[in-house]
Structures are given as C-alpha cells and as structure tokens.
Amino acid sequence: MMHKIAVFRTLQLGDLLCAMPAIATVKYNYPKSTLYFIGLPHMEPFIKRFDYVDKFVAFPGHPALPEIPCDLVALRDFVTAMRVERFDLLVQLQGKGTIVNDFLGSLGAQRLVGFHPEAADQKPDWMTYPEGLHEVDRHLALMDFLGLKIANRSMHFPLFPQDWQNFEIISQQLSYPFVIVHVGSRDPHRQWPIENFAYLAAYLHDKNYQIILTGVAREQQLVSKIETLLSLPTLNLCGQLDLGQLGCLVQEASLLISNCTGISHIAAALATKSIVISLDGEPERWGPQNKVLHTTFDGRKPICQADIMREINRLLGLQIPEDQNA
C-alpha cells in the first residue's frame, strides 16, 4: 500500500507543465496515496492548480543545482524533514540523475525510482534516460517503464472561476481579436531579436489584431523596447498578470508569438495557436507537440520572416499576399 508518494522536479514553469501528465499518472494509479510535490518555492501557486497534488514541499536549493541559491542550513533541515516523512515512493523527474540521484537516496524513502544515466539490468527501479523524445513523452515513458496505466497523455493548465473574475479588469482593456507577443525568456541567449518580433507585430496590427505585450516584471525594459520600435498602439501587460490571469489571456488570444519559454507551454496546454521561436537547441524536445495548432521555428538556423508569416496566415486563416507565395 502506497501511503506517501513524493515527486521531485525542482525546475521552472515550462518544465513542470511538461511533467504534469506523468505526475497525474502517479496519482491515477495510486488514488488513495498522499502525493507530495517537491519543487522550487515560487512554483507553489502553479502546483496548487492541480488537484491531484496533495501537498507542496518547498525545496531550498542544492549547491550543484543552478535554479536558485542554496541555503545550506535550510537544505540540512529539509533533508531531516524528508527523512521523518518516510515516503513509500520517491519519483525522480529532475533529469538524467547525474546530480540528484545520490542526494535523493539520502532522503530515506522506502523506494526511489526514476531516470539514471546508465541504468543496469540489476536495478529495476531505474530507467536509462531516454534521448530523442519530447519532454512530455520522456516522463510518460518512465511511467510505462514503471508499469503504470496512463490515463491522459496531454498537457493541461487548469483555469478556475476566480481566475476569470480576476481577468475581468484586464478584459476591459482588450479589443478582439488580439495577438500576444512575448519577447522575453529567462535565459537572454534564448531571446529572438526584438526587431523580428516587432516586424511580425506590425504585420498583425495591419490585419486589425490588437497587439498585447506580456512578460514578467524583470522584462519591462525589454518590453518597453519593442513598444518604442513599434510606434503603434499596443497594450503592455508586462508584470501585471498573475498566473491565472495570464492563463485566461492566453486562452482568449487568437495567437501567441513567443520564444520557447513558459508562456509557449501554457499556450500548448490551452490549445491556443502559437508561433514559437526555439533558441534552446532542442525544438523537438520543448516545442508544442500539436503541429496543426502550433509551429516551432529552430532559431539555430536562419529563419525567413516570409516563412513565419505564411504560418501566421495559415493559423489565422488570413489571405496570403502574392509576394509571400513566391
């Protein structure tokens, strides 16, 4: 009997969204268990949107993990607290396990399972980390490996009545139809040039779409730059939306144009059409899976704006100008 199960994934929003179908699978197979999620402290509001996660545990960081600064005293207390919990099962969804597997072994779970760089045949709880899969499918492959029945293979992003109530003040500023342009990304090296975003935004403005600019508070300077470049009416919502309001905005949008970052995964989960520019070197791993609703461009290669505009026209059902048919 599995009374307590914990899942470890101390990563960012997009990483978590891609893992949620696998995490839902754990609860689906052990419905009477208490499912704990161990994650970054600022990800708690996101995780609490999913009713199959019973308890959130804030991870204080680790010296070998880059996501947040590590508080060594808090880490020591965290290890002690996890040992007291005595989990029946601890699922490692962090990655290959090169760094975290030994650490997670110190938490005292009755059984530790997950990915391993090179799992040996005599270690049935470890799956050799599968290369060449989409991130959603990679974690579902682990569920298959563990013999669990998968109920749903698709990403989802729950929206609640309170989210829509909070969104009302935003909706009063919207003119339908509208397109979201999101120029930021946590890693500056994964940001497509703003001038390219501005070119596409201007094209859509000419097609009578309101241009909505989004981003987190620290990206305000970046968003202000595209406002200056555009010199046309836009609605700048950078730093003004909570997670639920952002989800509602994405749900209502005709199209999202963004780097491959958190908001692109939200659009994929909500089936909102999108153009995604992938500069992380792994478009097949992180780009949206539905190729009808979403088009991912590999930023490692030269991208022709005309090709992007053809996809915009296809997604929005716009007439393709003759000069784009060349």
Short mmCIF file of C-alpha atoms in Angstrom, two decimals, residues 5-272:
data_model
loop_
_atom_site.label_atom_id
_atom_site.label_comp_id
_atom_site.label_asym_id
_atom_site.label_seq_id
_atom_site.Cartn_x
_atom_site.Cartn_y
_atom_site.Cartn_z
CA ILE A 5 4.46 9.33 -2.63
CA ALA A 6 6.75 12.24 -3.45
CA VAL A 7 7.77 13.61 -6.86
CA PHE A 8 10.98 15.63 -7.21
CA ARG A 9 11.22 18.22 -10.01
CA THR A 10 12.82 21.49 -8.94
CA LEU A 11 12.55 23.32 -12.27
CA GLN A 12 10.61 26.16 -13.89
CA LEU A 13 7.05 26.51 -15.19
CA GLY A 14 7.52 25.04 -18.67
CA ASP A 15 9.49 22.12 -17.26
CA LEU A 16 6.70 21.41 -14.79
CA LEU A 17 3.91 21.63 -17.36
CA CYS A 18 5.65 19.02 -19.47
CA ALA A 19 5.87 16.66 -16.47
CA MET A 20 2.30 17.07 -15.21
CA PRO A 21 0.79 14.26 -17.35
CA ALA A 22 3.28 11.86 -15.75
CA ILE A 23 2.59 13.21 -12.26
CA ALA A 24 -1.17 12.85 -12.85
CA THR A 25 -0.46 9.25 -13.87
CA VAL A 26 1.15 8.55 -10.49
CA LYS A 27 -1.96 9.74 -8.65
CA TYR A 28 -4.25 7.91 -11.09
CA ASN A 29 -2.56 4.62 -10.26
CA TYR A 30 -2.36 5.30 -6.52
CA PRO A 31 -5.55 7.32 -5.85
CA LYS A 32 -5.57 6.72 -2.10
CA SER A 33 -1.99 7.88 -1.59
CA THR A 34 -0.95 11.32 -0.42
CA LEU A 35 1.01 12.81 -3.31
CA TYR A 36 3.73 15.33 -2.40
CA PHE A 37 5.43 17.58 -4.93
CA ILE A 38 8.95 18.79 -4.10
CA GLY A 39 9.69 21.92 -6.13
CA LEU A 40 11.07 25.44 -6.22
CA PRO A 41 9.33 27.72 -3.69
CA HIS A 42 7.98 30.16 -6.30
CA MET A 43 6.32 27.29 -8.19
CA GLU A 44 3.86 26.59 -5.36
CA PRO A 45 0.99 28.67 -6.85
CA PHE A 46 1.36 26.77 -10.11
CA ILE A 47 1.38 23.32 -8.50
CA LYS A 48 -1.64 24.16 -6.34
CA ARG A 49 -3.71 24.46 -9.53
CA PHE A 50 -3.56 20.69 -9.92
CA ASP A 51 -5.94 18.87 -7.58
CA TYR A 52 -4.11 15.55 -7.80
CA VAL A 53 -1.15 17.01 -5.90
CA ASP A 54 -1.99 16.90 -2.20
CA LYS A 55 0.97 18.68 -0.63
CA PHE A 56 3.67 21.04 -1.84
CA VAL A 57 7.16 20.92 -0.31
CA ALA A 58 9.47 23.86 -0.98
CA PHE A 59 12.99 22.84 -1.96
CA PRO A 60 15.69 25.17 -0.54
CA GLY A 61 18.18 24.57 -3.32
CA HIS A 62 21.30 22.44 -3.70
CA PRO A 63 24.91 23.54 -4.28
CA ALA A 64 25.07 21.61 -7.58
CA LEU A 65 21.72 22.81 -8.97
CA PRO A 66 21.59 26.27 -10.60
CA GLU A 67 17.90 27.17 -10.33
CA ILE A 68 18.01 29.05 -7.01
CA PRO A 69 20.73 29.98 -4.47
CA CYS A 70 21.27 27.26 -1.90
CA ASP A 71 20.78 27.84 1.81
CA LEU A 72 22.88 25.07 3.36
CA VAL A 73 21.19 25.31 6.76
CA ALA A 74 17.75 25.12 5.15
CA LEU A 75 18.94 22.19 3.00
CA ARG A 76 20.05 20.30 6.10
CA ASP A 77 16.67 20.93 7.73
CA PHE A 78 14.93 19.86 4.51
CA VAL A 79 16.76 16.51 4.46
CA THR A 80 15.86 15.91 8.10
CA ALA A 81 12.18 16.70 7.45
CA MET A 82 12.05 14.39 4.42
CA ARG A 83 13.56 11.54 6.39
CA VAL A 84 10.85 12.00 9.00
CA GLU A 85 8.18 11.69 6.28
CA ARG A 86 9.48 8.22 5.28
CA PHE A 87 7.97 8.24 1.80
CA ASP A 88 6.86 4.88 0.47
CA LEU A 89 7.90 6.02 -3.02
CA LEU A 90 10.06 8.90 -4.28
CA VAL A 91 9.99 9.60 -8.03
CA GLN A 92 12.96 11.40 -9.56
CA LEU A 93 11.77 13.55 -12.50
CA GLN A 94 14.65 16.04 -12.45
CA GLY A 95 16.60 14.70 -15.41
CA LYS A 96 19.32 12.14 -16.02
CA GLY A 97 20.02 11.89 -12.31
CA THR A 98 23.74 12.54 -12.51
CA ILE A 99 23.50 15.13 -9.75
CA VAL A 100 20.34 14.34 -7.81
CA ASN A 101 20.13 10.55 -7.55
CA ASP A 102 22.63 10.17 -4.72
CA PHE A 103 21.13 13.18 -2.94
CA LEU A 104 17.60 11.79 -3.20
CA GLY A 105 18.88 8.49 -1.88
CA SER A 106 19.72 10.32 1.34
CA LEU A 107 16.07 11.28 1.94
CA GLY A 108 15.18 7.87 3.33
CA ALA A 109 12.33 6.84 1.01
CA GLN A 110 11.40 3.16 1.06
CA ARG A 111 11.74 3.06 -2.73
CA LEU A 112 13.44 5.53 -5.10
CA VAL A 113 12.67 5.35 -8.83
CA GLY A 114 13.37 7.49 -11.85
CA PHE A 115 15.92 8.26 -14.53
CA HIS A 116 19.53 7.15 -14.45
CA PRO A 117 22.38 7.95 -16.87
CA GLU A 118 23.01 4.25 -17.48
CA ALA A 119 20.65 2.01 -15.56
CA ALA A 120 21.93 -1.52 -15.10
CA ASP A 121 19.71 -4.57 -15.60
CA GLN A 122 20.05 -5.40 -11.92
CA LYS A 123 18.49 -2.06 -10.98
CA PRO A 124 14.82 -2.42 -11.95
CA ASP A 125 13.81 0.89 -10.35
CA TRP A 126 16.00 2.94 -12.68
CA MET A 127 15.25 3.71 -16.32
CA THR A 128 18.09 4.70 -18.62
CA TYR A 129 17.42 8.33 -19.54
CA PRO A 130 15.76 8.21 -22.98
CA GLU A 131 17.17 10.59 -25.57
CA GLY A 132 15.31 11.91 -28.59
CA LEU A 133 11.85 12.19 -27.01
CA HIS A 134 9.62 15.16 -26.41
CA GLU A 135 9.76 16.16 -22.73
CA VAL A 136 6.14 15.10 -22.16
CA ASP A 137 6.74 11.70 -23.75
CA ARG A 138 10.00 11.22 -21.85
CA HIS A 139 8.25 11.29 -18.49
CA LEU A 140 5.37 9.17 -19.73
CA ALA A 141 7.96 6.64 -20.91
CA LEU A 142 9.10 6.40 -17.29
CA MET A 143 5.51 5.74 -16.23
CA ASP A 144 5.33 2.94 -18.83
CA PHE A 145 8.62 1.59 -17.52
CA LEU A 146 7.19 1.50 -14.00
CA GLY A 147 4.15 -0.40 -15.24
CA LEU A 148 1.66 2.38 -14.57
CA LYS A 149 -1.51 2.89 -16.61
CA ILE A 150 -1.55 6.27 -18.35
CA ALA A 151 -4.94 7.98 -18.31
CA ASN A 152 -4.10 11.12 -20.29
CA ARG A 153 -1.03 11.94 -22.38
CA SER A 154 -1.78 15.65 -22.93
CA MET A 155 -0.61 18.74 -21.08
CA HIS A 156 -3.30 20.75 -19.33
CA PHE A 157 -3.48 24.07 -17.50
CA PRO A 158 -6.45 24.40 -15.12
CA LEU A 159 -8.38 27.67 -15.10
CA PHE A 160 -10.91 28.41 -12.36
CA PRO A 161 -13.90 30.78 -11.95
CA GLN A 162 -11.80 33.03 -9.71
CA ASP A 163 -9.24 33.36 -12.50
CA TRP A 164 -11.92 34.63 -14.88
CA GLN A 165 -13.23 37.05 -12.25
CA ASN A 166 -9.73 38.42 -11.76
CA PHE A 167 -9.37 38.63 -15.53
CA GLU A 168 -12.39 40.92 -15.93
CA ILE A 169 -10.38 44.07 -15.18
CA ILE A 170 -7.91 43.04 -17.89
CA SER A 171 -10.59 42.10 -20.40
CA GLN A 172 -11.98 45.64 -20.29
CA GLN A 173 -8.77 46.80 -21.97
CA LEU A 174 -8.89 44.21 -24.75
CA SER A 175 -10.09 44.59 -28.30
CA TYR A 176 -10.91 41.34 -30.00
CA PRO A 177 -9.29 39.73 -31.89
CA PHE A 178 -5.88 40.10 -30.27
CA VAL A 179 -2.45 38.54 -30.51
CA ILE A 180 0.05 38.12 -27.67
CA VAL A 181 3.69 38.97 -28.39
CA HIS A 182 6.06 37.75 -25.68
CA VAL A 183 9.66 38.81 -26.32
CA GLY A 184 11.27 37.62 -23.09
CA SER A 185 12.82 34.41 -21.82
CA ARG A 186 14.60 33.54 -18.59
CA ASP A 187 17.85 32.99 -20.50
CA PRO A 188 18.84 36.05 -22.59
CA HIS A 189 20.58 33.72 -25.06
CA ARG A 190 17.18 32.22 -25.89
CA GLN A 191 15.64 35.54 -26.90
CA TRP A 192 14.95 36.13 -30.56
CA PRO A 193 15.86 39.67 -31.69
CA ILE A 194 13.18 42.16 -30.70
CA GLU A 195 13.26 43.73 -34.15
CA ASN A 196 11.95 40.46 -35.60
CA PHE A 197 9.06 40.36 -33.12
CA ALA A 198 8.28 43.99 -33.98
CA TYR A 199 8.09 43.19 -37.70
CA LEU A 200 5.52 40.44 -37.11
CA ALA A 201 3.56 42.55 -34.62
CA ALA A 202 3.30 45.40 -37.12
CA TYR A 203 2.06 42.99 -39.78
CA LEU A 204 -0.66 41.68 -37.46
CA HIS A 205 -1.63 45.19 -36.39
CA ASP A 206 -2.19 45.98 -40.06
CA LYS A 207 -4.51 42.95 -40.16
CA ASN A 208 -6.61 44.56 -37.38
CA TYR A 209 -5.33 42.49 -34.46
CA GLN A 210 -4.72 44.25 -31.16
CA ILE A 211 -1.14 43.65 -30.03
CA ILE A 212 -0.77 42.57 -26.39
CA LEU A 213 2.72 42.60 -24.88
CA THR A 214 3.44 40.30 -21.94
CA GLY A 215 6.38 39.45 -19.73
CA VAL A 216 7.43 39.16 -16.13
CA ALA A 217 8.32 42.30 -14.17
CA ARG A 218 12.06 41.97 -14.74
CA GLU A 219 11.45 42.08 -18.52
CA GLN A 220 9.81 45.52 -18.51
CA GLN A 221 12.81 47.18 -20.15
CA LEU A 222 12.73 44.58 -22.92
CA VAL A 223 9.01 45.06 -23.47
CA SER A 224 9.38 48.84 -23.45
CA LYS A 225 11.96 48.49 -26.20
CA ILE A 226 9.53 46.73 -28.56
CA GLU A 227 6.90 49.37 -27.73
CA THR A 228 9.34 52.04 -28.91
CA LEU A 229 10.22 50.10 -32.05
CA LEU A 230 6.59 49.57 -32.99
CA SER A 231 5.35 53.16 -32.56
CA LEU A 232 1.78 51.94 -32.80
CA PRO A 233 -0.95 51.27 -30.22
CA THR A 234 -0.23 48.25 -28.01
CA LEU A 235 -1.42 47.04 -24.62
CA ASN A 236 1.55 46.47 -22.33
CA LEU A 237 0.63 43.98 -19.60
CA CYS A 238 4.20 43.16 -18.60
CA GLY A 239 4.41 42.38 -14.89
CA GLN A 240 0.68 43.00 -14.35
CA LEU A 241 -0.75 39.47 -14.55
CA ASP A 242 -0.91 36.68 -12.03
CA LEU A 243 -0.72 33.11 -13.29
CA GLY A 244 -4.48 32.69 -13.58
CA GLN A 245 -4.96 35.98 -15.44
CA LEU A 246 -2.16 35.05 -17.82
CA GLY A 247 -3.84 31.71 -18.50
CA CYS A 248 -7.15 33.43 -19.25
CA LEU A 249 -5.41 35.91 -21.57
CA VAL A 250 -3.73 33.08 -23.47
CA GLN A 251 -6.99 31.16 -23.67
CA GLU A 252 -8.72 34.19 -25.26
CA ALA A 253 -5.92 35.07 -27.69
CA SER A 254 -6.10 34.36 -31.40
CA LEU A 255 -2.36 33.68 -31.49
CA LEU A 256 0.79 33.75 -29.36
CA ILE A 257 4.19 34.67 -30.79
CA SER A 258 6.99 33.95 -28.35
CA ASN A 259 10.32 32.41 -27.60
CA CYS A 260 10.27 28.83 -26.35
CA THR A 261 9.52 29.67 -22.73
CA GLY A 262 6.85 29.26 -20.06
CA ILE A 263 4.05 31.04 -21.91
CA SER A 264 4.56 28.87 -25.01
CA HIS A 265 3.89 25.79 -22.87
CA ILE A 266 0.77 27.42 -21.42
CA ALA A 267 -0.46 28.04 -24.97
CA ALA A 268 0.21 24.41 -25.85
CA ALA A 269 -1.68 23.23 -22.77
CA LEU A 270 -4.64 25.51 -23.57
CA ALA A 271 -4.64 24.71 -27.32
CA THR A 272 -4.07 28.36 -28.24
#
